[in-house]
mmCIF file of N, CA, C and O in Angstrom:
data_model
loop_
_atom_site.group_PDB
_atom_site.id
_atom_site.type_symbol
_atom_site.label_atom_id
_atom_site.label_comp_id
_atom_site.label_asym_id
_atom_site.label_seq_id
_atom_site.Cartn_x
_atom_site.Cartn_y
_atom_site.Cartn_z
ATOM 1 N N UNK A 1 11.659 -1.808 -10.900
ATOM 2 C CA UNK A 1 10.984 -2.386 -9.217
ATOM 3 C C UNK A 1 10.124 -1.634 -8.835
ATOM 4 O O UNK A 1 9.710 -0.370 -9.420
ATOM 5 N N UNK A 2 9.170 -2.004 -7.994
ATOM 6 C CA UNK A 2 8.398 -1.514 -7.291
ATOM 7 C C UNK A 2 9.089 -1.403 -5.825
ATOM 8 O O UNK A 2 8.871 -2.449 -5.039
ATOM 9 N N UNK A 3 8.647 -0.201 -5.221
ATOM 10 C CA UNK A 3 8.891 -0.049 -3.910
ATOM 11 C C UNK A 3 7.332 -0.314 -2.972
ATOM 12 O O UNK A 3 6.503 0.295 -3.468
ATOM 13 N N UNK A 4 7.539 -0.856 -2.290
ATOM 14 C CA UNK A 4 6.314 -1.293 -1.417
ATOM 15 C C UNK A 4 6.651 -0.854 0.201
ATOM 16 O O UNK A 4 8.039 -1.874 0.745
ATOM 17 N N UNK A 5 6.080 0.376 0.368
ATOM 18 C CA UNK A 5 6.690 0.647 1.661
ATOM 19 C C UNK A 5 5.204 1.243 2.581
ATOM 20 O O UNK A 5 3.980 1.421 2.079
ATOM 21 N N UNK A 6 5.375 1.276 3.792
ATOM 22 C CA UNK A 6 4.220 2.147 4.445
ATOM 23 C C UNK A 6 4.532 3.552 4.831
ATOM 24 O O UNK A 6 5.809 3.982 4.564
ATOM 25 N N UNK A 7 3.677 4.231 5.348
ATOM 26 C CA UNK A 7 3.850 5.945 5.217
ATOM 27 C C UNK A 7 5.426 6.083 5.877
ATOM 28 O O UNK A 7 5.942 7.034 5.442
ATOM 29 N N UNK A 8 5.518 5.434 7.247
ATOM 30 C CA UNK A 8 6.461 6.079 7.859
ATOM 31 C C UNK A 8 7.631 5.397 7.493
ATOM 32 O O UNK A 8 8.708 6.418 7.596
ATOM 33 N N UNK A 9 7.864 4.588 6.481
ATOM 34 C CA UNK A 9 9.161 4.012 5.981
ATOM 35 C C UNK A 9 9.389 5.059 4.880
ATOM 36 O O UNK A 9 10.760 5.518 4.676
ATOM 37 N N UNK A 10 8.616 5.696 4.042
ATOM 38 C CA UNK A 10 8.695 6.672 2.878
ATOM 39 C C UNK A 10 9.267 8.149 3.975
ATOM 40 O O UNK A 10 10.142 8.453 3.408
ATOM 41 N N UNK A 11 8.489 8.302 4.741
ATOM 42 C CA UNK A 11 8.966 9.428 5.420
ATOM 43 C C UNK A 11 10.389 9.375 5.867
ATOM 44 O O UNK A 11 11.345 10.396 5.788
ATOM 45 N N UNK A 12 11.174 8.331 6.335
ATOM 46 C CA UNK A 12 12.536 7.791 6.910
ATOM 47 C C UNK A 12 13.272 7.717 5.665
ATOM 48 O O UNK A 12 14.274 8.688 5.572
ATOM 49 N N UNK A 13 12.778 7.121 4.862
ATOM 50 C CA UNK A 13 13.646 7.064 3.383
ATOM 51 C C UNK A 13 14.160 8.469 2.473
ATOM 52 O O UNK A 13 14.763 9.005 2.322
ATOM 53 N N UNK A 14 12.962 9.126 2.558
ATOM 54 C CA UNK A 14 12.825 10.522 1.809
ATOM 55 C C UNK A 14 13.294 11.814 2.984
ATOM 56 O O UNK A 14 13.776 12.823 2.606
ATOM 57 N N UNK A 15 13.609 11.495 4.117
ATOM 58 C CA UNK A 15 13.543 12.485 5.145
ATOM 59 C C UNK A 15 12.805 13.739 5.425
ATOM 60 O O UNK A 15 13.204 14.845 5.976
ATOM 61 N N UNK A 16 11.458 13.261 4.845
ATOM 62 C CA UNK A 16 10.186 14.313 5.488
ATOM 63 C C UNK A 16 9.312 13.692 6.152
ATOM 64 O O UNK A 16 8.905 12.413 5.768
ATOM 65 N N UNK A 17 8.422 14.592 6.221
ATOM 66 C CA UNK A 17 6.914 14.010 6.576
ATOM 67 C C UNK A 17 5.792 13.990 5.868
ATOM 68 O O UNK A 17 6.193 15.087 5.001
ATOM 69 N N UNK A 18 5.038 13.451 5.464
ATOM 70 C CA UNK A 18 4.129 12.886 4.705
ATOM 71 C C UNK A 18 2.554 12.965 5.546
ATOM 72 O O UNK A 18 2.430 11.719 6.435
ATOM 73 N N UNK A 19 1.486 13.581 5.360
ATOM 74 C CA UNK A 19 0.382 13.536 5.787
ATOM 75 C C UNK A 19 -0.502 12.023 5.714
ATOM 76 O O UNK A 19 -1.100 11.661 6.176
ATOM 77 N N UNK A 20 -0.257 11.906 4.273
ATOM 78 C CA UNK A 20 -0.550 10.454 3.658
ATOM 79 C C UNK A 20 -0.139 9.678 3.050
ATOM 80 O O UNK A 20 0.822 10.177 2.609
ATOM 81 N N UNK A 21 -0.369 8.672 2.315
ATOM 82 C CA UNK A 21 -0.167 7.760 1.534
ATOM 83 C C UNK A 21 0.228 8.341 -0.130
ATOM 84 O O UNK A 21 1.366 7.967 -0.541
ATOM 85 N N UNK A 22 -0.773 8.915 -0.342
ATOM 86 C CA UNK A 22 -0.911 9.546 -1.573
ATOM 87 C C UNK A 22 0.637 10.543 -1.812
ATOM 88 O O UNK A 22 1.230 10.446 -2.487
ATOM 89 N N UNK A 23 1.101 11.407 -0.529
ATOM 90 C CA UNK A 23 1.958 12.578 -1.236
ATOM 91 C C UNK A 23 2.960 11.587 -0.568
ATOM 92 O O UNK A 23 4.135 12.038 -1.551
ATOM 93 N N UNK A 24 3.295 10.731 0.004
ATOM 94 C CA UNK A 24 4.340 10.087 -0.123
ATOM 95 C C UNK A 24 4.673 9.202 -1.421
ATOM 96 O O UNK A 24 5.812 9.286 -1.564
ATOM 97 N N UNK A 25 3.468 8.667 -1.569
ATOM 98 C CA UNK A 25 4.057 7.551 -2.781
ATOM 99 C C UNK A 25 4.264 8.706 -3.815
ATOM 100 O O UNK A 25 5.402 8.330 -4.639
ATOM 101 N N UNK A 26 3.776 9.768 -4.331
ATOM 102 C CA UNK A 26 4.108 10.651 -5.431
ATOM 103 C C UNK A 26 5.367 11.207 -4.907
ATOM 104 O O UNK A 26 6.259 11.242 -6.162
ATOM 105 N N UNK A 27 5.917 11.528 -3.726
ATOM 106 C CA UNK A 27 7.076 12.124 -3.509
ATOM 107 C C UNK A 27 8.436 10.598 -3.957
ATOM 108 O O UNK A 27 9.442 11.333 -4.664
ATOM 109 N N UNK A 28 7.865 9.543 -3.758
ATOM 110 C CA UNK A 28 8.758 8.456 -4.109
ATOM 111 C C UNK A 28 9.100 8.675 -5.498
ATOM 112 O O UNK A 28 10.318 8.392 -5.969
ATOM 113 N N UNK A 29 7.963 8.700 -6.324
ATOM 114 C CA UNK A 29 8.106 8.764 -7.854
ATOM 115 C C UNK A 29 8.875 9.924 -8.136
ATOM 116 O O UNK A 29 9.550 9.719 -9.141
ATOM 117 N N UNK A 30 8.343 10.852 -7.273
ATOM 118 C CA UNK A 30 9.262 12.125 -7.727
ATOM 119 C C UNK A 30 10.653 12.127 -7.632
ATOM 120 O O UNK A 30 11.829 12.760 -8.867
ATOM 121 N N UNK A 31 11.019 11.199 -6.904
ATOM 122 C CA UNK A 31 12.732 11.210 -6.127
ATOM 123 C C UNK A 31 13.017 9.961 -6.991
ATOM 124 O O UNK A 31 14.330 9.802 -7.019
ATOM 125 N N UNK A 32 12.657 9.354 -8.266
ATOM 126 C CA UNK A 32 13.087 8.421 -9.128
ATOM 127 C C UNK A 32 12.772 7.048 -9.274
ATOM 128 O O UNK A 32 13.104 6.293 -9.875
ATOM 129 N N UNK A 33 11.708 6.642 -7.944
ATOM 130 C CA UNK A 33 11.217 5.692 -8.156
ATOM 131 C C UNK A 33 10.308 5.169 -9.183
ATOM 132 O O UNK A 33 9.397 6.146 -10.161
ATOM 133 N N UNK A 34 10.079 4.014 -10.016
ATOM 134 C CA UNK A 34 9.273 3.936 -10.764
ATOM 135 C C UNK A 34 7.873 3.887 -10.496
ATOM 136 O O UNK A 34 7.507 4.236 -11.321
ATOM 137 N N UNK A 35 7.844 3.332 -9.767
ATOM 138 C CA UNK A 35 6.366 2.677 -9.065
ATOM 139 C C UNK A 35 6.839 2.862 -7.429
ATOM 140 O O UNK A 35 7.403 1.841 -6.917
ATOM 141 N N UNK A 36 5.542 3.361 -6.583
ATOM 142 C CA UNK A 36 5.578 3.235 -5.431
ATOM 143 C C UNK A 36 4.323 2.656 -5.006
ATOM 144 O O UNK A 36 3.451 3.378 -5.386
ATOM 145 N N UNK A 37 4.240 2.003 -3.887
ATOM 146 C CA UNK A 37 2.971 1.450 -3.096
ATOM 147 C C UNK A 37 3.167 1.804 -1.507
ATOM 148 O O UNK A 37 4.166 1.110 -1.276
ATOM 149 N N UNK A 38 2.438 2.749 -1.269
ATOM 150 C CA UNK A 38 2.599 3.398 -0.045
ATOM 151 C C UNK A 38 1.305 2.973 0.652
ATOM 152 O O UNK A 38 0.563 3.395 0.389
ATOM 153 N N UNK A 39 1.506 2.187 1.984
ATOM 154 C CA UNK A 39 0.127 1.775 3.118
ATOM 155 C C UNK A 39 0.532 2.750 3.981
ATOM 156 O O UNK A 39 1.210 3.176 4.297
ATOM 157 N N UNK A 40 -1.004 2.378 4.952
ATOM 158 C CA UNK A 40 -0.683 3.660 6.053
ATOM 159 C C UNK A 40 -1.607 3.123 6.943
ATOM 160 O O UNK A 40 -2.983 3.731 7.263
ATOM 161 N N UNK A 41 -1.516 1.650 7.457
ATOM 162 C CA UNK A 41 -2.577 1.195 8.785
ATOM 163 C C UNK A 41 -3.808 1.012 7.948
ATOM 164 O O UNK A 41 -4.062 0.480 7.004
ATOM 165 N N UNK A 42 -4.375 1.799 8.886
ATOM 166 C CA UNK A 42 -6.334 1.501 8.740
ATOM 167 C C UNK A 42 -6.460 2.581 7.362
ATOM 168 O O UNK A 42 -7.993 2.809 6.885
ATOM 169 N N UNK A 43 -5.617 3.735 6.982
ATOM 170 C CA UNK A 43 -5.916 4.717 6.374
ATOM 171 C C UNK A 43 -5.908 4.249 4.717
ATOM 172 O O UNK A 43 -5.403 2.983 4.423
ATOM 173 N N UNK A 44 -6.032 5.110 3.951
ATOM 174 C CA UNK A 44 -6.057 4.440 2.530
ATOM 175 C C UNK A 44 -4.357 4.428 2.210
ATOM 176 O O UNK A 44 -3.708 4.702 2.736
ATOM 177 N N UNK A 45 -4.732 3.607 1.081
ATOM 178 C CA UNK A 45 -3.164 3.207 0.562
ATOM 179 C C UNK A 45 -3.440 3.501 -1.178
ATOM 180 O O UNK A 45 -4.171 3.876 -1.378
ATOM 181 N N UNK A 46 -1.846 3.995 -1.289
ATOM 182 C CA UNK A 46 -1.671 4.272 -2.975
ATOM 183 C C UNK A 46 -0.619 3.810 -3.772
ATOM 184 O O UNK A 46 0.364 2.999 -3.267
ATOM 185 N N UNK A 47 -1.002 3.451 -4.836
ATOM 186 C CA UNK A 47 -0.380 2.938 -6.100
ATOM 187 C C UNK A 47 0.078 4.054 -6.974
ATOM 188 O O UNK A 47 -0.683 4.642 -7.768
ATOM 189 N N UNK A 48 1.646 4.621 -6.711
ATOM 190 C CA UNK A 48 1.700 5.511 -7.922
ATOM 191 C C UNK A 48 2.613 5.509 -8.981
ATOM 192 O O UNK A 48 3.759 4.230 -8.489
ATOM 193 N N UNK A 49 2.711 5.926 -10.164
ATOM 194 C CA UNK A 49 3.850 6.024 -10.800
ATOM 195 C C UNK A 49 3.683 7.513 -11.466
ATOM 196 O O UNK A 49 2.899 8.059 -11.197
ATOM 197 N N UNK A 50 4.580 7.368 -12.598
ATOM 198 C CA UNK A 50 4.699 8.632 -13.334
ATOM 199 C C UNK A 50 3.438 8.960 -14.303
ATOM 200 O O UNK A 50 2.823 10.091 -14.417
ATOM 201 N N UNK A 51 2.575 7.738 -14.153
ATOM 202 C CA UNK A 51 1.208 8.101 -14.812
ATOM 203 C C UNK A 51 0.235 8.834 -13.752
ATOM 204 O O UNK A 51 -0.813 9.395 -14.319
ATOM 205 N N UNK A 52 0.616 8.928 -12.580
ATOM 206 C CA UNK A 52 -0.716 8.949 -11.605
ATOM 207 C C UNK A 52 -0.598 7.889 -10.457
ATOM 208 O O UNK A 52 0.019 7.316 -10.321
ATOM 209 N N UNK A 53 -1.740 8.335 -9.667
ATOM 210 C CA UNK A 53 -1.516 7.479 -8.319
ATOM 211 C C UNK A 53 -3.182 7.538 -8.322
ATOM 212 O O UNK A 53 -4.156 7.991 -8.820
ATOM 213 N N UNK A 54 -3.042 6.323 -7.995
ATOM 214 C CA UNK A 54 -4.210 5.437 -7.324
ATOM 215 C C UNK A 54 -4.432 5.181 -6.148
ATOM 216 O O UNK A 54 -3.380 4.499 -5.274
ATOM 217 N N UNK A 55 -5.711 6.193 -5.271
ATOM 218 C CA UNK A 55 -5.710 5.585 -3.809
ATOM 219 C C UNK A 55 -6.890 4.862 -3.497
ATOM 220 O O UNK A 55 -7.650 5.080 -3.870
ATOM 221 N N UNK A 56 -6.712 4.385 -2.808
ATOM 222 C CA UNK A 56 -8.412 3.305 -2.202
ATOM 223 C C UNK A 56 -8.250 3.295 -0.993
ATOM 224 O O UNK A 56 -7.267 2.803 -0.239
ATOM 225 N N UNK A 57 -9.427 2.920 -0.421
ATOM 226 C CA UNK A 57 -9.636 2.932 1.295
ATOM 227 C C UNK A 57 -9.137 1.758 1.769
ATOM 228 O O UNK A 57 -9.303 0.360 0.726
ATOM 229 N N UNK A 58 -8.803 1.486 3.231
ATOM 230 C CA UNK A 58 -8.547 0.426 3.672
ATOM 231 C C UNK A 58 -9.926 -0.321 4.212
ATOM 232 O O UNK A 58 -10.534 0.945 4.811
ATOM 233 N N UNK A 59 -10.013 -1.607 4.538
ATOM 234 C CA UNK A 59 -11.474 -2.014 4.828
ATOM 235 C C UNK A 59 -11.392 -1.727 6.331
ATOM 236 O O UNK A 59 -10.010 -1.846 7.053
ATOM 237 N N UNK A 60 -12.146 -1.315 7.030
ATOM 238 C CA UNK A 60 -12.148 -1.071 8.554
ATOM 239 C C UNK A 60 -12.723 -2.245 9.099
ATOM 240 O O UNK A 60 -13.832 -2.846 9.204
ATOM 241 N N UNK A 61 -11.547 -2.667 10.150
ATOM 242 C CA UNK A 61 -11.981 -4.103 10.579
ATOM 243 C C UNK A 61 -11.578 -3.889 12.300
ATOM 244 O O UNK A 61 -11.012 -2.571 12.373
ATOM 245 N N UNK A 62 -11.554 -4.576 13.206
ATOM 246 C CA UNK A 62 -11.366 -4.639 14.477
ATOM 247 C C UNK A 62 -9.770 -5.271 14.290
ATOM 248 O O UNK A 62 -9.870 -6.436 14.326
ATOM 249 N N UNK A 63 -8.911 -5.136 14.792
ATOM 250 C CA UNK A 63 -7.698 -5.483 14.757
ATOM 251 C C UNK A 63 -7.694 -6.649 15.750
ATOM 252 O O UNK A 63 -7.951 -6.296 17.006
ATOM 253 N N UNK A 64 -7.029 -8.198 15.732
ATOM 254 C CA UNK A 64 -6.821 -8.888 16.602
ATOM 255 C C UNK A 64 -5.542 -9.414 16.899
ATOM 256 O O UNK A 64 -4.892 -9.843 17.775
ATOM 257 N N UNK A 65 -4.572 -8.625 16.030
ATOM 258 C CA UNK A 65 -3.408 -9.061 15.959
ATOM 259 C C UNK A 65 -2.636 -7.855 14.743
ATOM 260 O O UNK A 65 -3.244 -7.318 14.457
ATOM 261 N N UNK A 66 -1.351 -7.718 15.616
ATOM 262 C CA UNK A 66 -0.761 -6.446 14.924
ATOM 263 C C UNK A 66 0.283 -6.239 14.329
ATOM 264 O O UNK A 66 0.830 -5.490 13.716
ATOM 265 N N UNK A 67 0.866 -7.758 13.781
ATOM 266 C CA UNK A 67 1.994 -8.027 13.055
ATOM 267 C C UNK A 67 1.369 -8.444 11.759
ATOM 268 O O UNK A 67 0.484 -9.352 12.094
ATOM 269 N N UNK A 68 2.028 -8.371 10.838
ATOM 270 C CA UNK A 68 1.980 -9.195 9.335
ATOM 271 C C UNK A 68 1.147 -8.856 8.238
ATOM 272 O O UNK A 68 1.174 -9.048 7.598
ATOM 273 N N UNK A 69 0.326 -7.629 8.619
ATOM 274 C CA UNK A 69 -0.559 -6.948 7.722
ATOM 275 C C UNK A 69 0.331 -6.497 6.554
ATOM 276 O O UNK A 69 -0.066 -6.646 5.329
ATOM 277 N N UNK A 70 1.858 -6.220 6.671
ATOM 278 C CA UNK A 70 2.062 -5.883 5.604
ATOM 279 C C UNK A 70 2.740 -7.169 4.413
ATOM 280 O O UNK A 70 2.765 -6.928 3.170
ATOM 281 N N UNK A 71 3.091 -7.795 5.217
ATOM 282 C CA UNK A 71 3.692 -9.435 4.194
ATOM 283 C C UNK A 71 2.223 -9.774 3.795
ATOM 284 O O UNK A 71 2.446 -10.242 2.451
ATOM 285 N N UNK A 72 0.882 -9.502 4.491
ATOM 286 C CA UNK A 72 -0.476 -10.365 3.824
ATOM 287 C C UNK A 72 -0.674 -9.347 2.467
ATOM 288 O O UNK A 72 -1.026 -9.947 1.218
ATOM 289 N N UNK A 73 -0.593 -7.924 2.842
ATOM 290 C CA UNK A 73 -0.641 -7.120 1.766
ATOM 291 C C UNK A 73 0.593 -7.363 0.440
ATOM 292 O O UNK A 73 0.218 -7.680 -0.444
ATOM 293 N N UNK A 74 1.513 -7.549 1.136
ATOM 294 C CA UNK A 74 2.517 -7.569 -0.354
ATOM 295 C C UNK A 74 2.483 -8.892 -1.205
ATOM 296 O O UNK A 74 2.041 -8.908 -2.431
ATOM 297 N N UNK A 75 2.109 -10.267 -0.501
ATOM 298 C CA UNK A 75 1.750 -11.715 -1.042
ATOM 299 C C UNK A 75 0.622 -11.260 -1.944
ATOM 300 O O UNK A 75 0.659 -11.628 -2.751
ATOM 301 N N UNK A 76 -0.331 -10.757 -1.346
ATOM 302 C CA UNK A 76 -1.874 -10.497 -1.796
ATOM 303 C C UNK A 76 -1.496 -9.772 -3.296
ATOM 304 O O UNK A 76 -1.905 -10.012 -4.533
ATOM 305 N N UNK A 77 -0.918 -8.579 -3.503
ATOM 306 C CA UNK A 77 -0.794 -7.805 -4.100
ATOM 307 C C UNK A 77 0.255 -7.954 -5.284
ATOM 308 O O UNK A 77 -0.299 -8.452 -6.306
ATOM 309 N N UNK A 78 1.216 -8.908 -5.270
ATOM 310 C CA UNK A 78 2.105 -9.765 -6.250
ATOM 311 C C UNK A 78 1.295 -10.611 -6.867
ATOM 312 O O UNK A 78 1.412 -10.842 -7.723
ATOM 313 N N UNK A 79 0.228 -11.629 -6.115
ATOM 314 C CA UNK A 79 -0.194 -12.468 -6.558
ATOM 315 C C UNK A 79 -1.293 -12.334 -7.709
ATOM 316 O O UNK A 79 -1.481 -12.622 -8.728
ATOM 317 N N UNK A 80 -1.784 -10.917 -7.344
ATOM 318 C CA UNK A 80 -2.918 -10.561 -8.102
ATOM 319 C C UNK A 80 -2.886 -9.823 -9.462
ATOM 320 O O UNK A 80 -2.845 -9.994 -10.415
ATOM 321 N N UNK A 81 -1.213 -9.108 -9.350
ATOM 322 C CA UNK A 81 -0.821 -8.543 -10.109
ATOM 323 C C UNK A 81 -0.178 -9.700 -11.345
ATOM 324 O O UNK A 81 -0.126 -9.543 -12.306
ATOM 325 N N UNK A 82 0.380 -10.546 -10.734
ATOM 326 C CA UNK A 82 1.106 -11.826 -11.434
ATOM 327 C C UNK A 82 -0.025 -12.561 -12.262
ATOM 328 O O UNK A 82 0.131 -13.232 -13.682
ATOM 329 N N UNK A 83 -1.134 -12.151 -11.747
ATOM 330 C CA UNK A 83 -2.637 -13.153 -12.752
ATOM 331 C C UNK A 83 -3.476 -12.172 -13.752
ATOM 332 O O UNK A 83 -4.085 -12.592 -13.754
ATOM 333 N N UNK A 84 -2.613 -11.046 -13.672
ATOM 334 C CA UNK A 84 -3.157 -10.111 -14.880
ATOM 335 C C UNK A 84 -4.568 -8.890 -14.130
ATOM 336 O O UNK A 84 -5.005 -8.679 -14.881
ATOM 337 N N UNK A 85 -4.331 -9.278 -12.868
ATOM 338 C CA UNK A 85 -5.935 -8.415 -11.943
ATOM 339 C C UNK A 85 -5.389 -6.863 -12.583
ATOM 340 O O UNK A 85 -4.489 -6.290 -12.222
ATOM 341 N N UNK A 86 -6.828 -6.146 -12.717
ATOM 342 C CA UNK A 86 -6.147 -4.722 -13.057
ATOM 343 C C UNK A 86 -5.653 -3.606 -11.648
ATOM 344 O O UNK A 86 -6.046 -4.244 -10.597
ATOM 345 N N UNK A 87 -4.976 -2.366 -11.779
ATOM 346 C CA UNK A 87 -4.491 -2.335 -10.945
ATOM 347 C C UNK A 87 -5.229 -1.671 -9.767
ATOM 348 O O UNK A 87 -5.094 -2.283 -8.702
ATOM 349 N N UNK A 88 -6.388 -1.311 -9.950
ATOM 350 C CA UNK A 88 -7.426 -0.908 -8.852
ATOM 351 C C UNK A 88 -7.561 -2.257 -8.224
ATOM 352 O O UNK A 88 -7.469 -2.389 -6.848
ATOM 353 N N UNK A 89 -8.142 -3.108 -8.771
ATOM 354 C CA UNK A 89 -8.403 -4.307 -8.255
ATOM 355 C C UNK A 89 -7.553 -5.137 -7.501
ATOM 356 O O UNK A 89 -7.667 -5.779 -6.095
ATOM 357 N N UNK A 90 -6.114 -4.984 -7.828
ATOM 358 C CA UNK A 90 -5.166 -5.794 -7.152
ATOM 359 C C UNK A 90 -4.695 -4.766 -6.110
ATOM 360 O O UNK A 90 -4.730 -5.948 -4.610
ATOM 361 N N UNK A 91 -5.006 -3.514 -5.854
ATOM 362 C CA UNK A 91 -4.612 -3.279 -4.589
ATOM 363 C C UNK A 91 -5.753 -3.122 -3.464
ATOM 364 O O UNK A 91 -5.818 -3.659 -2.540
ATOM 365 N N UNK A 92 -7.081 -3.589 -4.143
ATOM 366 C CA UNK A 92 -8.393 -3.702 -3.345
ATOM 367 C C UNK A 92 -8.120 -5.378 -2.718
ATOM 368 O O UNK A 92 -8.408 -5.278 -1.542
ATOM 369 N N UNK A 93 -7.958 -5.838 -3.516
ATOM 370 C CA UNK A 93 -7.123 -7.152 -2.914
ATOM 371 C C UNK A 93 -6.368 -7.201 -1.971
ATOM 372 O O UNK A 93 -6.403 -8.540 -0.935
ATOM 373 N N UNK A 94 -5.187 -6.659 -1.893
ATOM 374 C CA UNK A 94 -4.124 -6.666 -1.117
ATOM 375 C C UNK A 94 -4.678 -5.990 0.270
ATOM 376 O O UNK A 94 -4.519 -6.654 1.292
ATOM 377 N N UNK A 95 -5.282 -4.700 -0.287
ATOM 378 C CA UNK A 95 -6.082 -4.201 1.303
ATOM 379 C C UNK A 95 -6.470 -5.289 2.279
ATOM 380 O O UNK A 95 -6.761 -5.488 3.227
ATOM 381 N N UNK A 96 -7.908 -5.801 0.859
ATOM 382 C CA UNK A 96 -8.809 -6.691 1.893
ATOM 383 C C UNK A 96 -7.940 -8.150 2.527
ATOM 384 O O UNK A 96 -8.491 -8.238 3.802
ATOM 385 N N UNK A 97 -6.888 -8.247 1.688
ATOM 386 C CA UNK A 97 -5.779 -9.695 2.624
ATOM 387 C C UNK A 97 -5.304 -9.060 3.813
ATOM 388 O O UNK A 97 -5.639 -9.948 4.999
ATOM 389 N N UNK A 98 -5.098 -8.480 3.659
ATOM 390 C CA UNK A 98 -4.243 -7.369 5.103
ATOM 391 C C UNK A 98 -5.198 -7.514 6.159
ATOM 392 O O UNK A 98 -4.988 -7.646 7.140
ATOM 393 N N UNK A 99 -6.162 -6.837 5.707
ATOM 394 C CA UNK A 99 -7.627 -6.723 6.785
ATOM 395 C C UNK A 99 -8.099 -7.921 7.313
ATOM 396 O O UNK A 99 -8.088 -8.177 8.697
ATOM 397 N N UNK A 100 -7.997 -8.864 6.234
ATOM 398 C CA UNK A 100 -8.417 -10.295 6.849
ATOM 399 C C UNK A 100 -7.316 -10.773 7.931
ATOM 400 O O UNK A 100 -7.724 -11.351 8.799
ATOM 401 N N UNK A 101 -6.242 -10.620 7.738
ATOM 402 C CA UNK A 101 -5.013 -10.785 8.367
ATOM 403 C C UNK A 101 -5.061 -10.478 9.621
ATOM 404 O O UNK A 101 -5.073 -11.190 10.668
ATOM 405 N N UNK A 102 -5.167 -9.215 10.097
ATOM 406 C CA UNK A 102 -5.085 -8.539 11.205
ATOM 407 C C UNK A 102 -6.295 -8.699 12.066
ATOM 408 O O UNK A 102 -6.654 -8.687 13.397
ATOM 409 N N UNK A 103 -7.846 -9.014 11.705
ATOM 410 C CA UNK A 103 -8.947 -9.268 12.277
ATOM 411 C C UNK A 103 -9.249 -10.949 12.555
ATOM 412 O O UNK A 103 -10.016 -10.784 12.985
ATOM 413 N N UNK A 104 -8.129 -11.761 11.674
ATOM 414 C CA UNK A 104 -8.490 -13.060 11.918
ATOM 415 C C UNK A 104 -8.501 -13.377 13.390
ATOM 416 O O UNK A 104 -6.909 -12.807 13.655
ATOM 417 N N UNK A 105 -8.404 -14.804 14.207
ATOM 418 C CA UNK A 105 -7.642 -15.113 15.294
ATOM 419 C C UNK A 105 -6.630 -15.542 14.770
ATOM 420 O O UNK A 105 -6.304 -16.169 14.423
#
């Protein structure tokens, strides 16, 4: 299973504060998750497993809506991974789709 969380959800789940997505994702893996993908709004997102963490920047856009970014991210990430897209590219594709979603009218 893969945990898909935002940083605030990771903080609540583990009962501690994390400064960024990487520290949150790494803590989830240390707590027993096989893999954790943590987003953090307009800040970088991280995909971590026991082999390490991959952190990628979120595209900077002007938001026009505030809901649905997580759903867009998850759908794009699952589609990319299902089609065999490399890990880094799948994370970038998901971040790009979430950015498109919140910046479109």
